[in-house]
XYZ file of C-alpha atoms in Angstrom:
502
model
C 93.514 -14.362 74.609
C 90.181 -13.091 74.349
C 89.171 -15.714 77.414
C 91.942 -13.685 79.457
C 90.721 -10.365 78.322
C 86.945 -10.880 79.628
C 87.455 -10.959 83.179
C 85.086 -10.125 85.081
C 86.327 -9.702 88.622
C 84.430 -10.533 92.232
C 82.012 -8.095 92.818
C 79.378 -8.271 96.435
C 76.729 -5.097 95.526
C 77.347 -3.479 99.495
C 73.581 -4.050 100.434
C 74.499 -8.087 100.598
C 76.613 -6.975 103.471
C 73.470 -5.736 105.305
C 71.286 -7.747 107.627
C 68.241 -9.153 105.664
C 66.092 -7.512 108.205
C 67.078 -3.655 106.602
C 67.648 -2.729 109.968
C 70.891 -0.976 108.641
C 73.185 -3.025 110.530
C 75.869 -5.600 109.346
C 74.727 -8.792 108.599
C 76.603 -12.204 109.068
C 76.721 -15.138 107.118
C 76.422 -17.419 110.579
C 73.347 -15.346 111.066
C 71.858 -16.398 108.080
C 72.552 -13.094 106.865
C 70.816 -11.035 110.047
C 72.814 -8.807 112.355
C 73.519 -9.573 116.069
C 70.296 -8.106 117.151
C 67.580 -9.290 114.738
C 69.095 -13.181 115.094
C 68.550 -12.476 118.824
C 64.841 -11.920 118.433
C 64.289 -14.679 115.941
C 66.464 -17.052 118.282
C 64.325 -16.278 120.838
C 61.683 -16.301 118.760
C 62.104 -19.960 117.507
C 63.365 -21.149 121.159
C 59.721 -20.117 122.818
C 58.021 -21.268 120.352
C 59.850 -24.895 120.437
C 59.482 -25.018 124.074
C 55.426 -24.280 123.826
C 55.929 -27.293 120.961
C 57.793 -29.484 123.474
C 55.322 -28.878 126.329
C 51.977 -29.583 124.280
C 53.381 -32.851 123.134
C 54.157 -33.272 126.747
C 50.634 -33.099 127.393
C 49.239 -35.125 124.804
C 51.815 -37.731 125.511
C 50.810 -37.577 129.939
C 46.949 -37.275 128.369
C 47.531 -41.002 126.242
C 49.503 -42.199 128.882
C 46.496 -42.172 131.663
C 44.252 -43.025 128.704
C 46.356 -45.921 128.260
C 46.460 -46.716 131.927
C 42.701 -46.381 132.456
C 41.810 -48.779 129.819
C 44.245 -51.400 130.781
C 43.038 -51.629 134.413
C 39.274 -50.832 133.663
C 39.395 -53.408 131.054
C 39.136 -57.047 133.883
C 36.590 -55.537 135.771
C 34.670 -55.685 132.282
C 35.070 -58.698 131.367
C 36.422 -61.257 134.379
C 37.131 -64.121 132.772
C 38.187 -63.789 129.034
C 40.917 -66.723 127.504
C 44.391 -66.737 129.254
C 46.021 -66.730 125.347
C 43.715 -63.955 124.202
C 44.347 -61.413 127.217
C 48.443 -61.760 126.446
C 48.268 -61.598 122.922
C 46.123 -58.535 123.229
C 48.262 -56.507 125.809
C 51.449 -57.207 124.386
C 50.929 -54.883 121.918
C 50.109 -52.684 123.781
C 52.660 -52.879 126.213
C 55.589 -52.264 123.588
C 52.997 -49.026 122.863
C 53.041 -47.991 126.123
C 56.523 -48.259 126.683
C 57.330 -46.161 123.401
C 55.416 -43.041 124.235
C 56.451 -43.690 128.359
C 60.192 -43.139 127.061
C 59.197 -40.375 124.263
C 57.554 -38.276 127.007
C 60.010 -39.019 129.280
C 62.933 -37.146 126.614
C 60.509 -34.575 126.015
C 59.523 -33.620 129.521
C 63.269 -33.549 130.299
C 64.197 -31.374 127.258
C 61.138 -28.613 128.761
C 62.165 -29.301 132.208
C 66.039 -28.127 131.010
C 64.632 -24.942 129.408
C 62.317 -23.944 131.886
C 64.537 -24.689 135.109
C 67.686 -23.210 134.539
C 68.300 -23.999 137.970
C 68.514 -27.514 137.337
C 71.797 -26.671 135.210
C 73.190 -24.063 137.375
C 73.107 -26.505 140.723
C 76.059 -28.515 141.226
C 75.262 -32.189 141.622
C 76.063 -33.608 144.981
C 78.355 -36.318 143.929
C 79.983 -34.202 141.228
C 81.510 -32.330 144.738
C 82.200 -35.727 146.309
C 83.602 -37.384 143.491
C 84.563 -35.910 140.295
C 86.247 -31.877 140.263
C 84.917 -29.827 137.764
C 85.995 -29.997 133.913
C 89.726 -28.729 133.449
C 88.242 -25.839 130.914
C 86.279 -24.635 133.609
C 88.864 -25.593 136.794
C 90.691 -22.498 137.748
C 94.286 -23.008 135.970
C 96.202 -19.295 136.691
C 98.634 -18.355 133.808
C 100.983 -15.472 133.194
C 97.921 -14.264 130.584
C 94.814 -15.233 132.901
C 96.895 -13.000 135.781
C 98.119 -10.004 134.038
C 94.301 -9.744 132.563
C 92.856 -10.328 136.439
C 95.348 -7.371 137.327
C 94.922 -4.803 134.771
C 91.166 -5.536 135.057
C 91.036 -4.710 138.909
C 93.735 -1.711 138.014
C 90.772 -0.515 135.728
C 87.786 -0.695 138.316
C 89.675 1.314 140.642
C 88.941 4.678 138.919
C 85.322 3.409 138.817
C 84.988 2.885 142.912
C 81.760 1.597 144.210
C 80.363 0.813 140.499
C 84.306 -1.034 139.808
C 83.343 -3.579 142.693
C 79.902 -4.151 141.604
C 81.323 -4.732 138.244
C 84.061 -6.849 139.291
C 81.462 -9.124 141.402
C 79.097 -9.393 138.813
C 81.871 -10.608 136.396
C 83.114 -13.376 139.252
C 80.451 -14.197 139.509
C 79.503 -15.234 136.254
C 82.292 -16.976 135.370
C 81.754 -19.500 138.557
C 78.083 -19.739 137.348
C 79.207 -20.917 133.505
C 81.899 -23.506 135.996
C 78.375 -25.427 136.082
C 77.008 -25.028 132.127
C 79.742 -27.560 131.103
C 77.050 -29.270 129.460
C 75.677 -26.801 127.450
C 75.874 -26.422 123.677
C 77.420 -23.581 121.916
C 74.463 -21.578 121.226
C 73.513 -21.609 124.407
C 76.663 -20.997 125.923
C 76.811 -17.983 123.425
C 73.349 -17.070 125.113
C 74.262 -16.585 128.378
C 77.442 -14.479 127.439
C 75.339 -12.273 125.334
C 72.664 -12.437 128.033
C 75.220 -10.826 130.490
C 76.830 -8.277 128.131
C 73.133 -6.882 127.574
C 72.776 -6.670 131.439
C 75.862 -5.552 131.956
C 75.318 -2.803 129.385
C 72.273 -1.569 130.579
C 73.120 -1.250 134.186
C 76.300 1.086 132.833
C 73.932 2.532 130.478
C 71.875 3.943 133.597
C 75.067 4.507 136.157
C 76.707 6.775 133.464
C 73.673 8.458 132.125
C 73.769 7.435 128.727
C 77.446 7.860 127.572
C 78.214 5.509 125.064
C 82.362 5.909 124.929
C 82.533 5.043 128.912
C 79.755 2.120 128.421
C 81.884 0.999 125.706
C 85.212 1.348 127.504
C 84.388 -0.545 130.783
C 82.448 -3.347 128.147
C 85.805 -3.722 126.326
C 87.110 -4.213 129.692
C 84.587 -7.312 130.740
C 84.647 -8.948 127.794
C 88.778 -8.764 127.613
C 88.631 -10.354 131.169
C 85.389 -12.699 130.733
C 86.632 -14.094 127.792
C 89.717 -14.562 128.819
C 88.826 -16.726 132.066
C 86.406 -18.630 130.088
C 88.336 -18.990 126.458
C 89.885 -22.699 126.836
C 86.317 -23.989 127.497
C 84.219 -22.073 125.213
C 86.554 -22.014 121.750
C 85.950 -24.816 119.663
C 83.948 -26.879 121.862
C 83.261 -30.350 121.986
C 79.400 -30.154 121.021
C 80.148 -28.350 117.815
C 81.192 -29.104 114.527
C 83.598 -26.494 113.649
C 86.767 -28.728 114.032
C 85.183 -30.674 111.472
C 84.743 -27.296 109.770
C 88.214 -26.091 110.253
C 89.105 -28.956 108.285
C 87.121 -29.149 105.724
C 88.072 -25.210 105.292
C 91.757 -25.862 105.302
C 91.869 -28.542 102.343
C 89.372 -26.474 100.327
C 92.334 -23.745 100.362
C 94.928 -26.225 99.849
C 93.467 -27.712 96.769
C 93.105 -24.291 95.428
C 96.949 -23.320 96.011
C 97.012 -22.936 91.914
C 94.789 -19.960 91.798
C 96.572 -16.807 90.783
C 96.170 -13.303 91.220
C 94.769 -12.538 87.947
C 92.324 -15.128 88.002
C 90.652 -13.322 91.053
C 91.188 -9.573 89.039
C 93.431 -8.359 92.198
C 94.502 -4.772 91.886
C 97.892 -5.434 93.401
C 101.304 -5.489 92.200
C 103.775 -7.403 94.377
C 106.520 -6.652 92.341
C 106.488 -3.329 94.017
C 108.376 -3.859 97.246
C 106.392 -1.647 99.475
C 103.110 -3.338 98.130
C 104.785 -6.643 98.587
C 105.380 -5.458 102.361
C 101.988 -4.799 102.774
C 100.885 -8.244 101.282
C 103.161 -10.330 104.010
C 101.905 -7.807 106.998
C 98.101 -8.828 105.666
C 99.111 -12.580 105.838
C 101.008 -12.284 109.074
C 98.062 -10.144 110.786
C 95.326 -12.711 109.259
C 97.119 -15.993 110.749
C 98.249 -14.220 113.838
C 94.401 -14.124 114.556
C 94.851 -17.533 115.887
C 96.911 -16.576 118.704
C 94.182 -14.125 120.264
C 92.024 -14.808 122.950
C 89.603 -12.198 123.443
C 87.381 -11.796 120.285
C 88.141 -7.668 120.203
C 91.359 -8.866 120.000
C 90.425 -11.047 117.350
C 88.679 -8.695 115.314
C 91.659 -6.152 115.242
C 93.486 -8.654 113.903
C 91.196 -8.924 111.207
C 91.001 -5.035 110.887
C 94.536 -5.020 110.702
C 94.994 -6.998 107.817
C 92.152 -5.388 105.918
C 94.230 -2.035 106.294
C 97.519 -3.139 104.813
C 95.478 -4.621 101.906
C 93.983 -1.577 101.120
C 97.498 0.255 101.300
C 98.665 -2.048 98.957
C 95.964 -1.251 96.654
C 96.017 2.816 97.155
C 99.969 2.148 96.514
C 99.605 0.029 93.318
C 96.535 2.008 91.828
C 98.004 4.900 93.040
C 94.306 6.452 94.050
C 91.992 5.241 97.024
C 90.846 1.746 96.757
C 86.878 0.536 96.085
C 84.773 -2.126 97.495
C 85.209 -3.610 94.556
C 88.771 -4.172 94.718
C 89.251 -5.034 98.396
C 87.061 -8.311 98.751
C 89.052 -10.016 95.816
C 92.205 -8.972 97.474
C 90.733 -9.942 100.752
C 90.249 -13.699 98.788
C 93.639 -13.935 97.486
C 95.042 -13.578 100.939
C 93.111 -16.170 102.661
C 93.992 -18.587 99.825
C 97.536 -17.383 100.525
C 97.804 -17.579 104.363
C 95.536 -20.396 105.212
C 94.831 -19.223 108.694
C 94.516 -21.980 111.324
C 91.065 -22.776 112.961
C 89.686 -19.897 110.730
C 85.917 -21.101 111.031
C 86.541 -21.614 114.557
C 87.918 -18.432 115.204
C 84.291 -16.498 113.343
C 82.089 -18.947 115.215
C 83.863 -17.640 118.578
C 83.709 -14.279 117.391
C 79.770 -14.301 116.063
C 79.089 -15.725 119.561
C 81.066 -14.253 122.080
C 82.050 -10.588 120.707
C 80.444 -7.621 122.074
C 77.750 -7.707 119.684
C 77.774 -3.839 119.006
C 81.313 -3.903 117.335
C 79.872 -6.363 114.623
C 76.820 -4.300 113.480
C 78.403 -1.082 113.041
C 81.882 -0.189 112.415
C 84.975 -0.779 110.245
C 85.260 -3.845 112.785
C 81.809 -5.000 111.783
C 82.651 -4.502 107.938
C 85.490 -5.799 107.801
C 84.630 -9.158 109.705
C 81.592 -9.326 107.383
C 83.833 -9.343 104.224
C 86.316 -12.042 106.030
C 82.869 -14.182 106.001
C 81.911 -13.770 102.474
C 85.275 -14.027 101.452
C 85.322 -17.671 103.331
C 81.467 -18.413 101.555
C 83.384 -17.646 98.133
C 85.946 -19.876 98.707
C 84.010 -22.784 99.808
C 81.096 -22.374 96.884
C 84.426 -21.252 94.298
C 84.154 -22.654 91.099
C 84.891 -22.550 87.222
C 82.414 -19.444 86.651
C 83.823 -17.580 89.388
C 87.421 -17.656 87.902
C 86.210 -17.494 84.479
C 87.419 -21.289 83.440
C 86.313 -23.746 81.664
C 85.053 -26.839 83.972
C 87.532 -29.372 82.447
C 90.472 -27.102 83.165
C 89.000 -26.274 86.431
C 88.701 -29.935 87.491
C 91.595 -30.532 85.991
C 93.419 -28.157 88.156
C 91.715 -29.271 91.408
C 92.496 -32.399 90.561
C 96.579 -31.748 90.233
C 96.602 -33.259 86.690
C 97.499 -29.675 85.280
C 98.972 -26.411 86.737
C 97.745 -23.076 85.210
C 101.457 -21.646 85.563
C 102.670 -24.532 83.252
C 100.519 -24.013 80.731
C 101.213 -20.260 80.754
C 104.871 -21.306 80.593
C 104.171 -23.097 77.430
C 102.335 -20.411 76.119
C 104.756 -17.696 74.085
C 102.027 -14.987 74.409
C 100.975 -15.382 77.803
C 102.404 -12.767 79.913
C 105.091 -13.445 82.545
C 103.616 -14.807 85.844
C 103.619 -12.983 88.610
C 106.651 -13.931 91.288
C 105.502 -14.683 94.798
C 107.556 -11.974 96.875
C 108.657 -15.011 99.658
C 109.691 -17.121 96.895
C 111.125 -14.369 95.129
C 112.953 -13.054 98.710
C 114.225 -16.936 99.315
C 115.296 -17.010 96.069
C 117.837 -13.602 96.363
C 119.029 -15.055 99.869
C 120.087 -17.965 98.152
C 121.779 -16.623 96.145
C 123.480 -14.448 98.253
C 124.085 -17.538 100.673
C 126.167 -18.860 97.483
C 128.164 -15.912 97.200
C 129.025 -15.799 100.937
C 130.005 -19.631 100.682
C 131.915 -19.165 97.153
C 133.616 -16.065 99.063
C 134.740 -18.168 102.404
C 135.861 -20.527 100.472
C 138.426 -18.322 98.744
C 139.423 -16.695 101.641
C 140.047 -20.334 103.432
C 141.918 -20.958 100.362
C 143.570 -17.672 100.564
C 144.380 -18.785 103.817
C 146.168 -22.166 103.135
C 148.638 -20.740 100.374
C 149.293 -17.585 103.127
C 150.257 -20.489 105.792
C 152.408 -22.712 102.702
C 154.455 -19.633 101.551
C 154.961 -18.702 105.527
C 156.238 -21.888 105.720
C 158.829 -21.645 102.805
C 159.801 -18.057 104.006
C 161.148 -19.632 107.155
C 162.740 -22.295 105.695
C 164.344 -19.867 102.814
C 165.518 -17.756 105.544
C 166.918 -20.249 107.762
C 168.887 -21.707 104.806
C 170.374 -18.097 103.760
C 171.436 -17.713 107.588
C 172.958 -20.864 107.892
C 174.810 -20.472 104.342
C 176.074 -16.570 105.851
C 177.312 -18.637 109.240
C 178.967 -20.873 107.453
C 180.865 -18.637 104.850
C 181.830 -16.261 107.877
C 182.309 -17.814 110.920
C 181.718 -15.869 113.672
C 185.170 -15.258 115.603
C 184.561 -13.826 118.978
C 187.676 -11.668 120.617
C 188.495 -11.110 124.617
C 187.213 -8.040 125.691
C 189.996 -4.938 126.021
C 191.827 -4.022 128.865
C 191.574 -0.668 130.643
C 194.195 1.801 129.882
C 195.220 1.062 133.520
C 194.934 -2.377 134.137
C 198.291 -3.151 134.428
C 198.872 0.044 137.021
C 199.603 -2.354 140.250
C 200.236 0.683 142.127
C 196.333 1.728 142.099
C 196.291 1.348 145.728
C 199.353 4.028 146.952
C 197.784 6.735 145.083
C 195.881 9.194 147.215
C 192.228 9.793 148.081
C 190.664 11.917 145.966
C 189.624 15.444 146.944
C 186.559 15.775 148.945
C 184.340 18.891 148.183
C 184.693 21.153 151.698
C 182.502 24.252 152.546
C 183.981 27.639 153.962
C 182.086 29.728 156.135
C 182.464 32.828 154.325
């Protein structure tokens, strides 16, 4: 009892939200904790400073190389005529050298040459045109989604005239330019996009004179039609390991199907039917995220859900709901929905979302939360729901169930009822009634048809019995009073009506 009674709850102080940086911004687990912006800088950062890495060794490597080649031809002229055995034995070892830091420098100069010449991705290959089309995730493959998107984006630049077709070319064009960076990997790919948002924005920036809601508005815009041209080839690509991730993800929550809501200390009551509403709108909004394409999109899915969990937690506590209460209820309905692709879905939003909706508001806070809540469930152990690490194990392992034991236990209190399983369970039940009710009435039904039968057959007995007591004895019709008159035909006409003139 007194184990049960010391709960302690899940509790994230709000500062371990922010980006490490303390540039006041939201901060991402993906990120290594940084916001959008200060990743950006060290990414950058790290990249130059790799690249002056790569090209130094490329350098030394050219320096050895003509070194190398130097000694080995100045090296007869020396010495004309040394022993045929001794010359092999001594450049054979350094042939194998030779060839080692030819190839090294060879991978190094080409990983420089791919930073530095971006040209060199951009540029279709000759044969690629002549022989192979481009990838299918690139190719140009209209749907009924791709073309409403392409409409109600050119609908949109309309109202923006001359700046609307600039807009609308620059966008073209950069989705026939990423047609050719099929071979990039994700962060990269994520580069670029961000690369052209910033652009983008700043060119808007100047055209509109610094008004942030119409910068924002036509950015919403190009991202909604960007991402949705370009969202086949750039979710969950190949170069990654977030399928890997996505399953890894999706078994953790599995094997933790047995933890309940008061293990986690959530603040909600689903035997209240309006908070139990709210708990399968959360679910439904959470796995719906799936479904999205554009990571705005996305992201209100996310917001969504985080709104109908805190209803259900201003309804049960009847009072406005914490912090405090909404990341443990945030945790309870992950481990309830299981969302499909859920680290595939942040990794597409941390790299392709307008990076301004995920440093500042209730988007940006509420996706942060949806990260730590995923951290706590993949680092979730005994400490963290107050359990013992046998039991813990034990329940990971399936050997016990926490809702048995508590079923065994005469002072434990009742166990919360699932509202779906609860919900099943009444139409069941009503599905028996229905079926014990038809079947009455179809039994109702034969004995109506049985004593219908019997009524006939009574009745045509009792008529045939009347018949046959009283016959039926049928009489020639009755003369006229003057049917036997045979002198009808001397009597005279009778009287015709006659008009006098008066």
């Amino acid at each position: 009892m007194s184990q049960r009674s010391e709960r302690r709850g899940i509790h994230v102080d709000q500062s371990e939200l922010l980006c490490k940086k303390g540039c006041g911004y939201y901060g991402n687990a993906a990120w290594q904790g940084l916001c959008s912006k200060c990743w950006r800088e060290e990414y950058q950062r790290a990249r130059q400073k790799q690249i002056q890495e790569d090209w130094a060794l490329a350098e030394k490597l050219q320096r050895e190389e003509e070194a190398a080649y130097a000694s080995s031809h100045g090296a007869p002229s020396q010495s004309q005529t040394p022993a045929a055995p001794q010359s092999q034995s001594s450049l054979a070892p350094f042939s194998k050298f030779e060839e080692k830091k030819t190839n090294e420098k060879t991978r190094k100069v080409t990983t420089v040459k791919k930073f530095f010449s971006p040209s060199s991705r951009t540029a279709p290959k000759k044969e690629s045109h002549e022989g192979k089309s481009h990838s299918p995730s690139f190719a140009r493959q209209p749907s009924l989604e791709t073309d409403r998107v392409s409409r109600d984006f050119v609908e949109f630049l309309k109202n923006l005239q001359k700046p609307g077709r600039e807009i609308h070319k620059q966008s073209r064009g950069f989705i026939e330019s990423m047609a050719n960076k099929k071979d990039l990997g994700a962060d990269e790919l994520s580069e670029c996009v961000q690369d052209f948002y910033q652009n983008m924005s700043d060119r808007l920036m100047t055209h509109f004179k610094g008004s942030s809601e119409k910068v924002e508005r036509v950015m919403d815009q190009v991202e909604k039609y960007i991402m949705t041209r370009l969202y086949k080839s750039v979710f969950c690509p190949e170069t990654t390991d977030d399928e890997k991730k996505d399953l890894a993800t999706q078994h953790r929550i599995r094997a933790l199907h047995w933890v309940t809501i008061q293990m986690l200390c959530v603040p909600v009551d689903e035997d209240i039917p309006e908070v139990a509403d709210s708990v399968v709108k959360a679910i439904t909004d959470i796995i719906e995220m799936d479904s999205k394409r554009v990571p705005r999109d996305k992201l209100a899915c996310i917001t969504g859900c985080s709104k109908h969990i805190f209803h259900a937690i201003r309804v049960t506590k009847k009072e406005p709901a914490s912090a405090d209460d909404f990341l443990p209820t945030l945790i309870y309905i992950v481990l309830k929905a299981n969302p499909p692709r859920l680290q595939s879905n942040i990794q597409y939003i941390t790299r392709f979302c307008n990076p301004s909706r995920l440093m500042t508001g209730e988007d940006g806070y509420y996706f942060t939360n949806l990260c730590c809540a995923v951290a706590f469930i993949e680092k979730l152990d005994a400490q963290s729901l107050n359990l013992s690490a046998e039991d813990f194990e034990r329940y990971m392992s399936g050997q016990a169930s926490p809702r048995r034991q508590e079923e065994t236990d005469p002072w434990a209190p009742p166990a919360p009822v699932n509202p779906v399983v609860s919900q099943m369970q009444q139409t069941l039940e009503l599905l028996s009634e229905l079926d014990r009710r038809q079947q009455k009435v179809a039994d109702g039904a034969v004995t109506l048809c049985s004593e219908l039968d019997d009524w006939q057959l009574s009745v045509s007995r009792e008529v045939q019995e009347i018949l046959e007591k009283f016959p039926l004895d049928i009489k020639p019709p009755a003369s006229a009073i003057d049917a036997e008159n045979v002198e009808n035909d001397r009597l005279p006409p009778p009287l015709q009506p006659q008009v006098f003139a008066g």
